[in-house]
Amino acid sequence: MEKDFRPYLSLLKNTSLFYGIDPEDLAAMLNCLQAEQKTFKKNESIYRVGDTAEAVGLVLAGKVCIFQDDFWGNRSILDHAGPGQMFGEAYACLQTEEMQVSVTALEQTEVLLRDVKRILHTCTSACSFHQRLLRNLMQTLAQKNLLLTRKVQHMSRRTLREKLLSYLSACSQACRSQSFTIPFNRQQLADYLSVDRSAMSSTLSRLREEGILEYEKNNFVILKESRTDRSDLPLE
């Protein structure tokens, strides 16, 4: 029996995975891929460290967090995924590799799960969309690699102040605006940058006192350049 994906077609046609695919073909394609829709409650695990992922996840509604805890319970947030964004694709493509990260719903979340083998291997019907789907998957993997590279760049800065300004500057540039909203609350931002929350909050307060930025919850405005974090300084 075919599933009814019509309520989500307007969202799916604009995602990176389904970019360029005729909206009229989407419903048939999702059934061909044996896509499955699941609902996860707030704080419910979708994947845990040690799992092997066979399905690529795509958020239909809600939000998930991709994170890693060390032996002592210290958490490092790698990324978030909201409506239209994917997760687990790298591990799903590897298939036998145990996951080194966990994925948890941050609120009640609807997820579309697709068996990666149905994406990587052409079906017996030889559906015309498969080649486009494979190209889109490769581009998405490349984009995720760039995001992780940027995270390393933020974390490699020497001071907490520089880590914060590097991250906030990148957000501003991505939005092409001095005003922007980040996807993290304070604890999540501290976990993302692998810094102490209290120290980070103090640093944010100092940056506001210096007139470098303003913020309210996760909404930020960069007001002027910080002279202690010039990216155009010559390398020594």
Tab-separated table of N, CA and C in Angstrom, residues 151-167 193-195 203 228-230 233-236:
chain	number	residue	atom	x	y	z
A	151	LYS	N	33.346	24.357	11.712
A	151	LYS	CA	33.303	24.147	13.160
A	151	LYS	C	34.719	24.009	13.717
A	152	VAL	N	35.565	23.249	13.025
A	152	VAL	CA	36.958	23.094	13.448
A	152	VAL	C	37.660	24.444	13.444
A	153	GLN	N	37.359	25.273	12.452
A	153	GLN	CA	37.980	26.597	12.386
A	153	GLN	C	37.593	27.447	13.594
A	154	HIS	N	36.323	27.386	14.006
A	154	HIS	CA	35.898	28.145	15.186
A	154	HIS	C	36.612	27.635	16.433
A	155	MET	N	36.637	26.330	16.596
A	155	MET	CA	37.192	25.729	17.807
A	155	MET	C	38.706	25.868	17.886
A	156	SER	N	39.356	26.051	16.743
A	156	SER	CA	40.815	26.148	16.744
A	156	SER	C	41.316	27.532	17.162
A	157	ARG	N	40.406	28.504	17.285
A	157	ARG	CA	40.819	29.827	17.773
A	157	ARG	C	41.330	29.711	19.204
A	158	ARG	N	42.258	30.566	19.568
A	158	ARG	CA	42.980	30.380	20.827
A	158	ARG	C	42.157	30.719	22.058
A	159	THR	N	41.338	31.755	21.986
A	159	THR	CA	40.603	32.192	23.176
A	159	THR	C	39.105	31.989	22.989
A	160	LEU	N	38.385	31.987	24.116
A	160	LEU	CA	36.938	31.841	24.073
A	160	LEU	C	36.321	32.994	23.288
A	161	ARG	N	36.840	34.191	23.506
A	161	ARG	CA	36.350	35.375	22.787
A	161	ARG	C	36.479	35.185	21.276
A	162	GLU	N	37.621	34.686	20.843
A	162	GLU	CA	37.851	34.488	19.418
A	162	GLU	C	36.963	33.382	18.852
A	163	LYS	N	36.716	32.332	19.638
A	163	LYS	CA	35.817	31.269	19.188
A	163	LYS	C	34.417	31.826	18.952
A	164	LEU	N	33.922	32.608	19.917
A	164	LEU	CA	32.590	33.196	19.793
A	164	LEU	C	32.501	34.123	18.584
A	165	LEU	N	33.456	35.014	18.439
A	165	LEU	CA	33.418	35.971	17.344
A	165	LEU	C	33.563	35.283	15.991
A	166	SER	N	34.350	34.219	15.940
A	166	SER	CA	34.488	33.466	14.699
A	166	SER	C	33.152	32.849	14.303
A	167	TYR	N	32.478	32.243	15.267
A	167	TYR	CA	31.187	31.611	14.984
A	167	TYR	C	30.129	32.649	14.611
A	193	LEU	N	30.729	24.845	20.862
A	193	LEU	CA	32.085	25.394	20.828
A	193	LEU	C	33.026	24.718	21.820
A	194	SER	N	32.463	23.764	22.604
A	194	SER	CA	33.236	23.028	23.611
A	194	SER	C	33.885	23.978	24.617
A	195	VAL	N	33.058	24.870	25.176
A	195	VAL	CA	33.532	25.832	26.174
A	195	VAL	C	32.610	25.799	27.379
A	203	THR	N	31.817	36.300	28.681
A	203	THR	CA	32.459	36.863	27.498
A	203	THR	C	31.446	37.584	26.625
A	228	THR	N	40.348	42.671	18.275
A	228	THR	CA	41.143	41.542	18.781
A	228	THR	C	40.931	40.294	17.949
A	229	ASP	N	40.100	40.395	16.887
A	229	ASP	CA	39.808	39.202	16.106
A	229	ASP	C	39.807	39.530	14.622
A	230	ARG	N	40.890	40.164	14.150
A	230	ARG	CA	40.968	40.534	12.750
A	230	ARG	C	41.404	39.358	11.914
A	233	LEU	N	44.641	39.880	9.419
A	233	LEU	CA	46.005	40.099	9.886
A	233	LEU	C	46.961	39.168	9.139
A	234	PRO	N	48.166	39.639	8.811
A	234	PRO	CA	49.100	38.778	8.080
A	234	PRO	C	49.561	37.623	8.984
A	235	LEU	N	49.807	36.495	8.351
A	235	LEU	CA	50.321	35.335	9.080
A	235	LEU	C	51.764	35.562	9.441
A	236	GLU	N	52.131	35.126	10.638
A	236	GLU	CA	53.521	35.288	11.074
A	236	GLU	C	54.340	34.066	10.678
